[in-house]
Each structure stands twice: as C-alpha cells, then as structure tokens.
mmCIF file of C-alpha atoms in Angstrom:
data_model
loop_
_atom_site.group_PDB
_atom_site.id
_atom_site.type_symbol
_atom_site.label_atom_id
_atom_site.label_comp_id
_atom_site.label_asym_id
_atom_site.label_seq_id
_atom_site.Cartn_x
_atom_site.Cartn_y
_atom_site.Cartn_z
ATOM 1 C CA MET A 1 7.087 -19.059 34.420
ATOM 2 C CA ARG A 2 3.632 -18.767 35.349
ATOM 3 C CA ALA A 3 1.326 -21.448 34.018
ATOM 4 C CA TRP A 4 -1.106 -19.191 31.801
ATOM 5 C CA ASP A 5 2.259 -17.259 30.220
ATOM 6 C CA SER A 6 3.840 -20.822 29.559
ATOM 7 C CA LEU A 7 0.987 -21.326 27.217
ATOM 8 C CA LEU A 8 1.195 -17.934 25.801
ATOM 9 C CA ASP A 9 4.872 -18.187 25.189
ATOM 10 C CA ARG A 10 4.146 -21.944 23.334
ATOM 11 C CA MET A 11 1.580 -19.924 21.332
ATOM 12 C CA LEU A 12 3.950 -17.091 20.064
ATOM 13 C CA ARG A 13 6.722 -19.619 19.626
ATOM 14 C CA HIS A 14 4.493 -21.295 16.661
ATOM 15 C CA LEU A 15 2.930 -18.359 15.435
ATOM 16 C CA ILE A 16 5.308 -15.893 15.102
ATOM 17 C CA ARG A 17 8.147 -17.045 12.819
ATOM 18 C CA ARG A 18 8.493 -13.659 11.408
ATOM 19 C CA GLY A 19 9.619 -10.611 12.576
ATOM 20 C CA THR A 20 10.288 -9.972 15.601
ATOM 21 C CA LEU A 21 7.832 -9.547 19.016
ATOM 22 C CA GLU A 22 9.471 -8.944 22.003
ATOM 23 C CA LEU A 23 7.150 -10.055 25.515
ATOM 24 C CA VAL A 24 7.572 -8.614 28.774
ATOM 25 C CA TYR A 25 5.844 -11.060 30.640
ATOM 26 C CA SER A 26 4.440 -9.966 34.569
ATOM 27 C CA ASP A 27 7.169 -11.311 36.346
ATOM 28 C CA GLU A 28 10.104 -8.907 33.949
ATOM 29 C CA THR A 29 11.224 -12.544 31.975
ATOM 30 C CA LEU A 30 12.422 -11.188 28.456
ATOM 31 C CA ARG A 31 11.093 -13.410 25.074
ATOM 32 C CA ARG A 32 12.199 -12.943 22.191
ATOM 33 C CA TYR A 33 10.059 -14.699 19.281
ATOM 34 C CA GLY A 34 10.265 -14.368 15.769
ATOM 35 C CA ASP A 35 13.201 -14.336 12.533
ATOM 36 C CA GLY A 36 14.732 -11.008 15.150
ATOM 37 C CA THR A 37 14.358 -9.338 11.527
ATOM 38 C CA GLY A 38 12.737 -5.913 10.907
ATOM 39 C CA ASP A 39 12.246 -3.365 14.078
ATOM 40 C CA PRO A 40 11.344 -4.921 17.406
ATOM 41 C CA VAL A 41 7.626 -4.714 18.655
ATOM 42 C CA ARG A 42 8.158 -4.469 22.706
ATOM 43 C CA VAL A 43 4.880 -5.410 24.365
ATOM 44 C CA THR A 44 4.431 -5.264 28.353
ATOM 45 C CA ILE A 45 2.280 -7.372 30.273
ATOM 46 C CA GLU A 46 0.852 -4.884 33.170
ATOM 47 C CA ASN A 47 -2.490 -7.202 34.398
ATOM 48 C CA PRO A 48 -0.990 -11.021 34.533
ATOM 49 C CA ASP A 49 -4.602 -12.196 33.720
ATOM 50 C CA VAL A 50 -4.591 -10.968 30.506
ATOM 51 C CA THR A 51 -2.001 -13.708 29.620
ATOM 52 C CA ARG A 52 -4.753 -16.263 30.770
ATOM 53 C CA ARG A 53 -7.444 -14.183 28.499
ATOM 54 C CA ILE A 54 -5.704 -14.351 25.398
ATOM 55 C CA VAL A 55 -4.269 -18.221 25.514
ATOM 56 C CA LEU A 56 -8.744 -19.264 26.081
ATOM 57 C CA ARG A 57 -9.697 -16.409 23.156
ATOM 58 C CA PRO A 58 -6.647 -15.028 21.453
ATOM 59 C CA ASP A 59 -8.709 -12.413 18.804
ATOM 60 C CA LEU A 60 -10.904 -10.779 22.277
ATOM 61 C CA GLY A 61 -7.880 -11.494 24.614
ATOM 62 C CA VAL A 62 -5.607 -8.845 22.743
ATOM 63 C CA GLY A 63 -7.990 -6.363 21.897
ATOM 64 C CA GLU A 64 -9.559 -6.419 25.431
ATOM 65 C CA GLY A 65 -6.082 -6.411 26.660
ATOM 66 C CA TYR A 66 -5.680 -3.395 24.440
ATOM 67 C CA MET A 67 -8.892 -1.764 25.814
ATOM 68 C CA ASN A 68 -8.472 -2.235 29.288
ATOM 69 C CA GLY A 69 -4.384 -1.278 29.137
ATOM 70 C CA ASP A 70 -3.652 -4.438 30.465
ATOM 71 C CA TYR A 71 -0.576 -4.651 28.295
ATOM 72 C CA THR A 72 1.145 -1.346 26.561
ATOM 73 C CA ILE A 73 2.944 -1.107 23.744
ATOM 74 C CA ALA A 74 5.977 0.494 23.057
ATOM 75 C CA ASN A 75 5.424 4.241 21.326
ATOM 76 C CA ASP A 76 2.146 2.803 21.432
ATOM 77 C CA ASP A 77 2.592 1.266 18.365
ATOM 78 C CA LEU A 78 -0.333 -0.245 17.460
ATOM 79 C CA ARG A 79 0.001 -0.295 13.513
ATOM 80 C CA GLY A 80 3.054 -1.915 14.196
ATOM 81 C CA PHE A 81 2.046 -4.790 16.524
ATOM 82 C CA LEU A 82 -1.291 -5.894 14.711
ATOM 83 C CA ALA A 83 0.861 -5.960 11.145
ATOM 84 C CA LEU A 84 3.532 -8.479 12.964
ATOM 85 C CA ALA A 85 0.504 -10.654 14.612
ATOM 86 C CA ILE A 86 -1.588 -10.335 11.422
ATOM 87 C CA ARG A 87 1.054 -11.097 9.210
ATOM 88 C CA ASN A 88 2.560 -14.227 11.123
ATOM 89 C CA GLN A 89 -1.488 -16.323 11.682
ATOM 90 C CA THR A 90 -1.728 -15.770 8.009
ATOM 91 C CA GLY A 91 0.677 -17.564 7.085
ATOM 92 C CA SER A 92 1.132 -20.224 10.636
ATOM 93 C CA GLY A 93 -2.574 -20.498 11.642
ATOM 94 C CA MET A 94 -3.165 -21.591 14.979
ATOM 95 C CA PRO A 95 -1.552 -23.746 17.137
ATOM 96 C CA TRP A 96 -2.895 -27.564 17.208
ATOM 97 C CA PHE A 97 -4.720 -26.767 20.561
ATOM 98 C CA GLU A 98 -6.755 -23.575 19.537
ATOM 99 C CA LYS A 99 -8.360 -25.627 16.345
ATOM 100 C CA PRO A 100 -10.832 -27.299 18.313
ATOM 101 C CA ARG A 101 -12.607 -23.712 19.376
ATOM 102 C CA GLU A 102 -11.884 -22.464 16.057
ATOM 103 C CA ALA A 103 -14.245 -25.342 14.660
ATOM 104 C CA SER A 104 -16.855 -24.394 17.009
ATOM 105 C CA ARG A 105 -16.805 -21.038 16.127
ATOM 106 C CA PHE A 106 -17.053 -22.023 12.445
ATOM 107 C CA PHE A 107 -20.412 -24.487 12.985
ATOM 108 C CA GLY A 108 -22.238 -22.230 15.290
ATOM 109 C CA ARG A 109 -21.915 -19.394 13.159
ATOM 110 C CA ARG A 110 -24.838 -20.245 11.543
ATOM 111 C CA PHE A 111 -26.866 -19.537 15.003
ATOM 112 C CA ALA A 112 -25.008 -16.221 15.499
ATOM 113 C CA GLN A 113 -25.713 -14.912 12.132
ATOM 114 C CA PHE A 114 -29.164 -15.338 12.301
ATOM 115 C CA ASN A 115 -30.365 -12.073 11.299
ATOM 116 C CA PRO A 116 -34.619 -11.800 11.496
ATOM 117 C CA VAL A 117 -35.897 -8.501 11.073
ATOM 118 C CA ASN A 118 -36.095 -7.614 15.007
ATOM 119 C CA LYS A 119 -32.781 -8.614 15.249
ATOM 120 C CA ALA A 120 -31.440 -7.221 12.276
ATOM 121 C CA ARG A 121 -32.297 -3.615 13.574
ATOM 122 C CA THR A 122 -30.590 -4.252 17.090
ATOM 123 C CA ASN A 123 -27.762 -5.541 15.148
ATOM 124 C CA VAL A 124 -27.401 -2.043 12.975
ATOM 125 C CA ALA A 125 -28.479 0.143 16.090
ATOM 126 C CA HIS A 126 -25.198 -1.634 17.831
ATOM 127 C CA HIS A 127 -23.431 0.215 15.442
ATOM 128 C CA TYR A 128 -25.077 2.646 13.223
ATOM 129 C CA ASP A 129 -26.961 4.954 16.203
ATOM 130 C CA LEU A 130 -23.740 5.964 18.053
ATOM 131 C CA SER A 131 -23.285 9.811 18.180
ATOM 132 C CA GLY A 132 -23.306 11.105 14.530
ATOM 133 C CA GLU A 133 -20.111 13.476 15.670
ATOM 134 C CA LEU A 134 -18.318 10.642 16.128
ATOM 135 C CA TYR A 135 -18.186 10.148 12.534
ATOM 136 C CA ASP A 136 -17.988 13.332 11.567
ATOM 137 C CA LEU A 137 -14.130 12.881 13.284
ATOM 138 C CA PHE A 138 -13.121 10.374 10.617
ATOM 139 C CA LEU A 139 -15.399 10.316 7.607
ATOM 140 C CA ASP A 140 -15.338 11.651 4.804
ATOM 141 C CA GLU A 141 -18.029 14.834 3.903
ATOM 142 C CA ASP A 142 -20.648 12.759 2.413
ATOM 143 C CA ARG A 143 -19.645 10.712 5.621
ATOM 144 C CA GLN A 144 -19.082 7.550 3.386
ATOM 145 C CA TYR A 145 -18.469 4.507 5.532
ATOM 146 C CA SER A 146 -17.548 1.732 2.869
ATOM 147 C CA CYS A 147 -14.345 1.263 0.732
ATOM 148 C CA ALA A 148 -13.291 3.969 -1.291
ATOM 149 C CA TYR A 149 -11.594 3.824 -4.502
ATOM 150 C CA PHE A 150 -7.660 5.232 -5.471
ATOM 151 C CA GLU A 151 -7.738 5.710 -8.830
ATOM 152 C CA ARG A 152 -4.728 7.538 -8.125
ATOM 153 C CA PRO A 153 -1.786 6.443 -4.739
ATOM 154 C CA ASP A 154 -2.456 10.916 -4.328
ATOM 155 C CA MET A 155 -6.147 11.271 -4.095
ATOM 156 C CA THR A 156 -7.674 12.969 -0.991
ATOM 157 C CA LEU A 157 -10.320 10.775 1.492
ATOM 158 C CA GLU A 158 -13.168 13.108 -0.570
ATOM 159 C CA GLU A 159 -12.291 12.385 -4.072
ATOM 160 C CA ALA A 160 -11.228 8.184 -3.635
ATOM 161 C CA GLN A 161 -15.034 8.055 -1.954
ATOM 162 C CA GLU A 162 -16.128 10.617 -4.976
ATOM 163 C CA ALA A 163 -14.667 8.075 -7.373
ATOM 164 C CA LYS A 164 -15.585 4.965 -5.724
ATOM 165 C CA LYS A 165 -19.592 6.186 -6.052
ATOM 166 C CA HIS A 166 -18.767 7.038 -9.861
ATOM 167 C CA HIS A 167 -17.377 4.200 -10.880
ATOM 168 C CA ILE A 168 -20.373 2.060 -8.907
ATOM 169 C CA ALA A 169 -23.401 4.250 -10.873
ATOM 170 C CA LYS A 170 -21.104 3.506 -13.982
ATOM 171 C CA LYS A 171 -21.432 -0.406 -13.535
ATOM 172 C CA LEU A 172 -25.051 0.290 -12.659
ATOM 173 C CA LEU A 173 -25.381 1.476 -16.042
ATOM 174 C CA ILE A 174 -27.829 4.589 -14.948
ATOM 175 C CA GLU A 175 -29.850 6.611 -17.162
ATOM 176 C CA PRO A 176 -32.264 9.899 -16.213
ATOM 177 C CA GLY A 177 -35.133 8.472 -14.712
ATOM 178 C CA MET A 178 -34.557 5.188 -14.094
ATOM 179 C CA THR A 179 -35.882 3.856 -10.426
ATOM 180 C CA VAL A 180 -32.686 2.604 -8.072
ATOM 181 C CA LEU A 181 -33.073 0.910 -4.590
ATOM 182 C CA ASP A 182 -30.603 1.676 -2.385
ATOM 183 C CA ILE A 183 -30.329 -1.589 -0.071
ATOM 184 C CA GLY A 184 -28.386 0.050 2.891
ATOM 185 C CA CYS A 185 -28.042 3.572 2.084
ATOM 186 C CA GLY A 186 -26.601 4.701 5.272
ATOM 187 C CA TRP A 187 -26.749 8.657 5.500
ATOM 188 C CA GLY A 188 -27.868 9.259 1.672
ATOM 189 C CA GLY A 189 -24.818 10.006 -0.330
ATOM 190 C CA MET A 190 -24.773 7.167 -2.536
ATOM 191 C CA ALA A 191 -28.761 8.221 -3.456
ATOM 192 C CA LEU A 192 -27.777 11.994 -3.511
ATOM 193 C CA THR A 193 -24.999 10.971 -6.218
ATOM 194 C CA LEU A 194 -27.439 8.678 -8.330
ATOM 195 C CA ALA A 195 -30.620 11.408 -8.127
ATOM 196 C CA ARG A 196 -27.974 14.462 -8.660
ATOM 197 C CA ASP A 197 -25.508 13.558 -11.036
ATOM 198 C CA PHE A 198 -27.012 10.399 -13.075
ATOM 199 C CA GLY A 199 -30.902 11.764 -13.010
ATOM 200 C CA ALA A 200 -32.211 8.699 -11.028
ATOM 201 C CA ASN A 201 -35.165 8.358 -8.328
ATOM 202 C CA VAL A 202 -33.971 6.844 -5.618
ATOM 203 C CA VAL A 203 -35.672 4.826 -3.056
ATOM 204 C CA GLY A 204 -33.147 4.143 -0.001
ATOM 205 C CA VAL A 205 -33.435 1.761 3.116
ATOM 206 C CA THR A 206 -31.838 1.763 6.226
ATOM 207 C CA LEU A 207 -32.559 0.042 9.886
ATOM 208 C CA SER A 208 -30.238 2.822 11.392
ATOM 209 C CA THR A 209 -32.961 5.820 13.641
ATOM 210 C CA GLU A 210 -29.554 7.835 13.530
ATOM 211 C CA GLN A 211 -28.824 7.656 9.533
ATOM 212 C CA HIS A 212 -32.326 7.524 8.448
ATOM 213 C CA ALA A 213 -33.236 11.052 10.131
ATOM 214 C CA LEU A 214 -29.609 12.776 8.802
ATOM 215 C CA ALA A 215 -30.491 11.371 5.218
ATOM 216 C CA ARG A 216 -33.753 12.386 5.005
ATOM 217 C CA LYS A 217 -32.640 15.759 6.386
ATOM 218 C CA ARG A 218 -29.640 15.859 3.744
ATOM 219 C CA VAL A 219 -32.687 15.263 1.026
ATOM 220 C CA LYS A 220 -34.250 18.141 1.736
ATOM 221 C CA GLU A 221 -31.098 20.202 1.619
ATOM 222 C CA ALA A 222 -29.802 19.317 -1.649
ATOM 223 C CA GLY A 223 -33.705 20.117 -2.966
ATOM 224 C CA LEU A 224 -34.389 16.460 -3.608
ATOM 225 C CA GLU A 225 -37.363 15.080 -2.196
ATOM 226 C CA ASP A 226 -38.886 14.717 -5.579
ATOM 227 C CA LYS A 227 -36.447 11.808 -7.086
ATOM 228 C CA ILE A 228 -34.857 10.357 -3.242
ATOM 229 C CA ASP A 229 -37.581 8.944 -1.286
ATOM 230 C CA ILE A 230 -35.246 7.495 2.136
ATOM 231 C CA ARG A 231 -37.024 4.424 4.118
ATOM 232 C CA LEU A 232 -36.447 3.311 7.832
ATOM 233 C CA THR A 233 -37.777 -0.234 6.689
ATOM 234 C CA ASP A 234 -36.076 -3.787 6.392
ATOM 235 C CA TYR A 235 -35.025 -4.535 2.943
ATOM 236 C CA ARG A 236 -37.508 -7.455 3.154
ATOM 237 C CA ASP A 237 -40.330 -5.676 3.082
ATOM 238 C CA VAL A 238 -39.734 -3.454 -0.170
ATOM 239 C CA THR A 239 -43.069 -4.864 -2.453
ATOM 240 C CA ASP A 240 -41.245 -2.157 -5.353
ATOM 241 C CA LYS A 241 -40.012 -2.885 -8.624
ATOM 242 C CA PHE A 242 -36.746 -1.282 -9.974
ATOM 243 C CA ASP A 243 -34.998 -0.601 -13.102
ATOM 244 C CA ARG A 244 -31.183 -0.973 -10.577
ATOM 245 C CA ILE A 245 -30.471 -1.693 -7.664
ATOM 246 C CA VAL A 246 -26.974 -1.188 -5.187
ATOM 247 C CA SER A 247 -25.918 -1.535 -2.479
ATOM 248 C CA VAL A 248 -22.755 -0.966 -0.590
ATOM 249 C CA GLY A 249 -21.518 -2.126 2.870
ATOM 250 C CA MET A 250 -24.942 -3.914 3.879
ATOM 251 C CA PHE A 251 -24.177 -7.785 2.893
ATOM 252 C CA GLU A 252 -21.871 -7.658 5.533
ATOM 253 C CA HIS A 253 -24.423 -7.505 7.869
ATOM 254 C CA VAL A 254 -26.933 -10.329 6.025
ATOM 255 C CA GLY A 255 -25.519 -12.990 7.643
ATOM 256 C CA VAL A 256 -24.869 -16.658 6.720
ATOM 257 C CA PRO A 257 -28.487 -18.182 7.368
ATOM 258 C CA HIS A 258 -30.042 -15.327 4.674
ATOM 259 C CA TYR A 259 -27.887 -15.220 1.919
ATOM 260 C CA ARG A 260 -30.498 -17.019 -0.717
ATOM 261 C CA GLU A 261 -32.883 -14.789 0.759
ATOM 262 C CA TYR A 262 -31.163 -11.866 -0.108
ATOM 263 C CA PHE A 263 -30.211 -12.808 -3.570
ATOM 264 C CA SER A 264 -33.594 -13.684 -3.982
ATOM 265 C CA LYS A 265 -35.304 -10.580 -3.051
ATOM 266 C CA VAL A 266 -32.888 -9.177 -5.507
ATOM 267 C CA ARG A 267 -34.015 -11.218 -8.227
ATOM 268 C CA GLU A 268 -37.435 -10.189 -6.856
ATOM 269 C CA LEU A 269 -37.335 -6.169 -6.780
ATOM 270 C CA LEU A 270 -34.823 -6.307 -10.397
ATOM 271 C CA LYS A 271 -37.432 -5.973 -13.401
ATOM 272 C CA PRO A 272 -36.660 -7.733 -16.438
ATOM 273 C CA GLY A 273 -33.429 -5.868 -17.730
ATOM 274 C CA GLY A 274 -32.446 -4.620 -14.715
ATOM 275 C CA VAL A 275 -28.944 -4.423 -13.126
ATOM 276 C CA SER A 276 -27.822 -4.814 -9.695
ATOM 277 C CA LEU A 277 -24.651 -4.125 -7.872
ATOM 278 C CA ILE A 278 -23.728 -5.893 -4.545
ATOM 279 C CA HIS A 279 -20.296 -3.859 -3.103
ATOM 280 C CA PHE A 280 -19.370 -5.735 -0.155
ATOM 281 C CA ILE A 281 -16.284 -7.113 1.832
ATOM 282 C CA GLY A 282 -15.329 -10.835 1.436
ATOM 283 C CA ARG A 283 -12.100 -12.722 2.422
ATOM 284 C CA SER A 284 -9.903 -14.027 -0.420
ATOM 285 C CA GLY A 285 -9.766 -17.398 1.237
ATOM 286 C CA PRO A 286 -12.111 -19.782 2.489
ATOM 287 C CA GLY A 287 -14.996 -19.408 4.543
ATOM 288 C CA GLY A 288 -14.888 -18.992 8.104
ATOM 289 C CA ALA A 289 -16.255 -17.214 11.355
ATOM 290 C CA THR A 290 -16.022 -13.805 12.431
ATOM 291 C CA ALA A 291 -13.519 -12.163 14.880
ATOM 292 C CA ASP A 292 -14.702 -12.664 18.908
ATOM 293 C CA PHE A 293 -13.581 -9.042 19.006
ATOM 294 C CA ILE A 294 -15.138 -7.544 16.033
ATOM 295 C CA THR A 295 -18.521 -9.965 16.884
ATOM 296 C CA LYS A 296 -18.688 -8.214 20.551
ATOM 297 C CA TYR A 297 -17.686 -5.146 20.311
ATOM 298 C CA ILE A 298 -18.077 -4.079 16.506
ATOM 299 C CA PHE A 299 -20.826 -5.314 14.441
ATOM 300 C CA PRO A 300 -23.168 -8.418 15.947
ATOM 301 C CA GLY A 301 -24.266 -10.567 13.392
ATOM 302 C CA GLY A 302 -22.109 -9.596 10.794
ATOM 303 C CA TYR A 303 -19.336 -11.709 8.329
ATOM 304 C CA CYS A 304 -17.744 -10.654 5.468
ATOM 305 C CA PRO A 305 -18.040 -14.188 3.017
ATOM 306 C CA ALA A 306 -15.880 -15.677 0.727
ATOM 307 C CA MET A 307 -16.352 -15.744 -3.237
ATOM 308 C CA SER A 308 -17.571 -19.403 -2.976
ATOM 309 C CA GLU A 309 -19.991 -18.095 -0.293
ATOM 310 C CA ALA A 310 -21.819 -15.405 -1.940
ATOM 311 C CA SER A 311 -21.255 -16.994 -5.444
ATOM 312 C CA ASN A 312 -23.301 -19.993 -4.318
ATOM 313 C CA ALA A 313 -26.509 -18.090 -3.114
ATOM 314 C CA VAL A 314 -26.323 -15.812 -6.218
ATOM 315 C CA GLU A 315 -26.157 -19.733 -8.692
ATOM 316 C CA HIS A 316 -29.122 -20.860 -6.529
ATOM 317 C CA GLU A 317 -31.111 -17.674 -7.097
ATOM 318 C CA GLY A 318 -31.351 -17.669 -10.760
ATOM 319 C CA LEU A 319 -29.090 -14.611 -11.221
ATOM 320 C CA ILE A 320 -26.796 -13.965 -13.755
ATOM 321 C CA THR A 321 -23.223 -12.411 -12.885
ATOM 322 C CA THR A 322 -22.060 -10.117 -15.595
ATOM 323 C CA ASP A 323 -19.050 -9.170 -13.729
ATOM 324 C CA LEU A 324 -16.934 -9.768 -10.275
ATOM 325 C CA GLU A 325 -14.494 -7.273 -9.506
ATOM 326 C CA VAL A 326 -11.588 -7.964 -6.791
ATOM 327 C CA TRP A 327 -10.520 -5.038 -4.881
ATOM 328 C CA ARG A 328 -7.923 -5.394 -2.727
ATOM 329 C CA LEU A 329 -5.289 -2.847 -1.312
ATOM 330 C CA HIS A 330 -8.074 0.258 -1.810
ATOM 331 C CA TYR A 331 -9.851 -0.767 1.546
ATOM 332 C CA ALA A 332 -6.881 -0.389 3.313
ATOM 333 C CA GLU A 333 -5.675 3.099 2.152
ATOM 334 C CA THR A 334 -9.205 3.862 3.329
ATOM 335 C CA LEU A 335 -9.090 2.862 6.992
ATOM 336 C CA ARG A 336 -5.199 4.286 6.926
ATOM 337 C CA HIS A 337 -7.127 7.866 6.221
ATOM 338 C CA TRP A 338 -9.718 7.041 8.387
ATOM 339 C CA CYS A 339 -7.714 6.266 11.215
ATOM 340 C CA ASP A 340 -5.626 8.714 11.279
ATOM 341 C CA ARG A 341 -8.481 11.105 11.580
ATOM 342 C CA PHE A 342 -9.558 9.397 14.173
ATOM 343 C CA GLU A 343 -6.310 9.818 16.213
ATOM 344 C CA ALA A 344 -5.926 13.948 14.824
ATOM 345 C CA ASN A 345 -9.687 14.074 16.497
ATOM 346 C CA ILE A 346 -9.184 11.636 19.383
ATOM 347 C CA ASP A 347 -9.731 14.596 22.480
ATOM 348 C CA LYS A 348 -13.095 15.172 20.984
ATOM 349 C CA ALA A 349 -13.736 11.685 20.834
ATOM 350 C CA VAL A 350 -12.769 10.968 24.193
ATOM 351 C CA ALA A 351 -15.166 14.065 25.023
ATOM 352 C CA LEU A 352 -17.983 12.328 23.293
ATOM 353 C CA TYR A 353 -17.170 8.473 25.318
ATOM 354 C CA ASP A 354 -14.134 7.761 26.957
ATOM 355 C CA GLU A 355 -10.793 6.560 26.269
ATOM 356 C CA ARG A 356 -11.614 3.050 26.931
ATOM 357 C CA PHE A 357 -13.796 3.685 23.914
ATOM 358 C CA CYS A 358 -11.335 5.610 21.440
ATOM 359 C CA ARG A 359 -8.833 2.634 22.076
ATOM 360 C CA MET A 360 -11.406 -0.006 21.512
ATOM 361 C CA TRP A 361 -12.309 2.201 18.039
ATOM 362 C CA ARG A 362 -8.719 2.676 17.366
ATOM 363 C CA PHE A 363 -8.194 -1.045 18.088
ATOM 364 C CA TYR A 364 -10.923 -1.259 15.303
ATOM 365 C CA LEU A 365 -9.264 0.737 13.128
ATOM 366 C CA VAL A 366 -6.088 -0.189 12.989
ATOM 367 C CA ALA A 367 -7.329 -3.756 13.149
ATOM 368 C CA SER A 368 -9.626 -3.741 10.108
ATOM 369 C CA GLU A 369 -6.401 -1.386 7.724
ATOM 370 C CA MET A 370 -3.758 -5.066 9.084
ATOM 371 C CA ALA A 371 -6.578 -7.166 7.955
ATOM 372 C CA PHE A 372 -6.442 -6.223 4.401
ATOM 373 C CA ARG A 373 -2.797 -5.569 4.183
ATOM 374 C CA HIS A 374 -1.750 -9.073 5.535
ATOM 375 C CA GLY A 375 -4.538 -10.798 6.290
ATOM 376 C CA GLY A 376 -6.673 -11.604 3.276
ATOM 377 C CA GLN A 377 -9.412 -9.675 3.512
ATOM 378 C CA VAL A 378 -10.773 -8.239 0.317
ATOM 379 C CA VAL A 379 -13.762 -6.011 -1.267
ATOM 380 C CA PHE A 380 -16.026 -7.767 -3.830
ATOM 381 C CA GLN A 381 -18.410 -5.975 -6.330
ATOM 382 C CA TYR A 382 -20.844 -8.558 -8.388
ATOM 383 C CA GLN A 383 -22.984 -7.179 -10.952
ATOM 384 C CA LEU A 384 -25.726 -9.281 -11.518
ATOM 385 C CA ALA A 385 -28.850 -9.403 -14.022
ATOM 386 C CA HIS A 386 -31.637 -11.501 -15.140
ATOM 387 C CA GLU A 387 -30.155 -12.657 -18.177
ATOM 388 C CA VAL A 388 -26.252 -12.546 -20.103
ATOM 389 C CA GLY A 389 -27.507 -10.083 -22.605
ATOM 390 C CA ASP A 390 -28.241 -7.686 -19.972
ATOM 391 C CA VAL A 391 -24.541 -5.729 -19.645
ATOM 392 C CA PRO A 392 -22.773 -4.819 -22.794
ATOM 393 C CA LEU A 393 -20.001 -7.622 -24.060
ATOM 394 C CA THR A 394 -17.183 -5.375 -23.366
ATOM 395 C CA ARG A 395 -15.918 -3.212 -19.828
ATOM 396 C CA ASP A 396 -15.468 -0.117 -22.116
ATOM 397 C CA TYR A 397 -18.318 1.516 -20.685
ATOM 398 C CA LEU A 398 -16.992 1.922 -17.087
ATOM 399 C CA TYR A 399 -14.312 4.017 -18.759
ATOM 400 C CA ARG A 400 -15.899 6.568 -21.158
ATOM 401 C CA ASP A 401 -15.474 9.974 -20.298
ATOM 402 C CA GLU A 402 -17.824 11.087 -17.776
ATOM 403 C CA ASP A 403 -18.612 14.240 -20.573
ATOM 404 C CA GLU A 404 -20.843 11.950 -22.008
ATOM 405 C CA GLN A 405 -22.999 12.117 -18.932
ATOM 406 C CA GLU A 406 -23.008 15.565 -18.963
ATOM 407 C CA HIS A 407 -23.868 16.213 -21.675
ATOM 408 C CA ARG A 408 -26.763 13.187 -21.727
ATOM 409 C CA LEU A 409 -28.110 15.190 -18.592
ATOM 410 C CA ALA A 410 -28.042 18.422 -20.155
ATOM 411 C CA ALA A 411 -30.341 17.352 -23.076
ATOM 412 C CA GLU A 412 -32.966 16.258 -20.492
#
C-alpha cells in the first residue's frame, strides 16, 4: 500500500469499532473495518490523493472528497456512511497522532470566531444571501431555518415549525401590545407569528440583505407594517428597550469571544420584569471546535457551544436562567425533512448552482442530521429574566389550551 493509504488504514482501524466499513483503495485493495455487524457500507477511492487529504484533515478531506467525487459510496448511501463514521468517532475519538491538530483547532477558535460587526456581516452573507430559490427547495412555507418541534412523530414539517414558534411564544409569556426584539429574525416568520397570533409589536434585526428584503415584503403583504419593523442592522447597534427578547438560531453565529457581549446586550435591552428566550444548537459534551468543513463551506465564524460555555456567560452578565430545555432528536427529524425535500428537488438545485454545490449541500444536511442522531448535538432553549420571580413558579403555562390566547386577543 502507498504510505498515505497505510496511514488511513491505521486511522480507520482505530476509529471503526462498530458496524462494517469496506474500503476499496486506489490500487483495488479491499480492506474491512469494524466488527462485521450491520449492513456493510462500501466506499471506493477514485482519486488516490484523497487519502492524504483525509489523513491530514479528516472532516474536511471527507467532505471535499464527496463534493469532488474523489470517492464513491455504494448506492450513494451517504446517510449510512456518515452515520457509521460519526457513531464510531463519538465512541473512539481520534487516534493519538490527530490530537495535536485537534488541540490547535480548539485553542485557535477564539481567533477564528472573532466576529466584529463587519466580519459578522460578511459571514452572514456567505450563507444567508444565497439565492432565495435555494431555500424554497427544502424549507417549509414560512421559511423556518431552525429546529422544528415534533410534538407528534407524524407531524408534517409545516406543523412542527408552527408548533416550535408557538412553544417559544408561550415561553415568552407574550401579551397583546408587548414590544419584542427578534435577534436574527431571518425571513420574518417568528415576527409575523408574534404580531399576528399574539398581538405583539416586533422589531426584527438581521445582517442578511436577502432576508431583510423578503421579510419586509412579507410584512407588507400581511398588512402588519404598523406592528413589525424589520431592520438591516447588527443587534449590538439596537438601543430600544423591550418587554421580550427572542433569538432563534442566531447565537451559533456570535462566536466564543463575544458571548458575554451578547448576553450583556440582552440584559441592557430587556426591560425590568422582561423575559428572553434564546434558542440555539449546542453540544451535550464539553466545548470543542467547529468542523473544518462547516467553517470553510457553510458557516464561517460559527460555533455550537456546550451548555457550560453559554451558562458561564449568562451568569457573568447578571441574568437569571428561569428555564432551560434541551431538545434532542427534534433537529435530526427536521434535517431529515429538509434533506428529503432537497433531494426531491435536486434538478432545480443543480440548475441554480451546479452538481458540486449540490453535493456540498447534501453532505452538510446529512452530516448535520447524523450529528444530532449520533454525535451529541442538541438544541438548548434558555429562558432568561432579571429576577427569579419574573416568570411563573411552574411550567403549567406552557401547556394551557391555546383557546385562552385566542379569547384574550378577541377581547382586545
């Protein structure tokens, strides 16, 4: 075997302990890894240089290799391949010769995630200013680009996203006429729900020009311009005070060096007696570093924190955590829906971009799903307030009949 092939062979013998991986090297040598259980996943090396790139930077090499067609998977079973890889990586960890590189990534993350306003705007544009038609191919009609809430396993994506928004609204204890700041408002779906269904007055902020334009258009079409103000600005530049603050899927873009700055701003903008709900992807284990593939191609400057990292910043900024909920497989199911829709519309996606982009996007969606199923990724919902008595003593209010809300709005 070639030297790089031998190193990859050594790495895989360390990593793959459960399940079965069959790897056909470029010289047609077939090696099997794992304990022989389950359906085997067969991978064939098409470009011999890919083994070097995988050994040097495993997650980037695997991701780019799939994008470029440097290896093929039998039946294009990307889901099975990544499930096998992530499940084993979680159990075995990287071999000893990979640990120095992992340590350097961890200690270098503060530089990689330094996100002042101008850099934050550039990072946001990299992902969220892609063609709006791309997102139409896989998101629900409301363009919710965050974890849905599957109260029942048979829910459609649209139903589960609606359930997510209403669950969050209940945690915010929204009353008609309240002022709400939506940090990272996306395409305006949460702002529209809070204004239309709960009678709130909402300011939504985003750094994406594409999201800003569409959100404003949707607000106008809904006839809610008097209740919703969508601004193209950084949350750090907001000076108003609010009864409620909500942020869904934005904290992942803040960056470790800015956590205290973020929660300090939340505390500053939240009125006395106010309530905030911060919803974000996190990790069930200790802090780490963002995968190289995700940093390079999907979310530059992004990071999903451990609970300890977020909680440390909250504690230092004088906010009270009044409720903390952990969603586990909800995002895996959300991503499965997204990937199924994307694959069903693959011809349209190729027409928008090209096959390499579509392979990149599919790898991103499937790898993310497998990270939630097998890699310890979760979603945290932090409910925050200034004082311990600012929210009810029990969680009963989350499960009251929504008819109460409708009657209250009708009485206004």
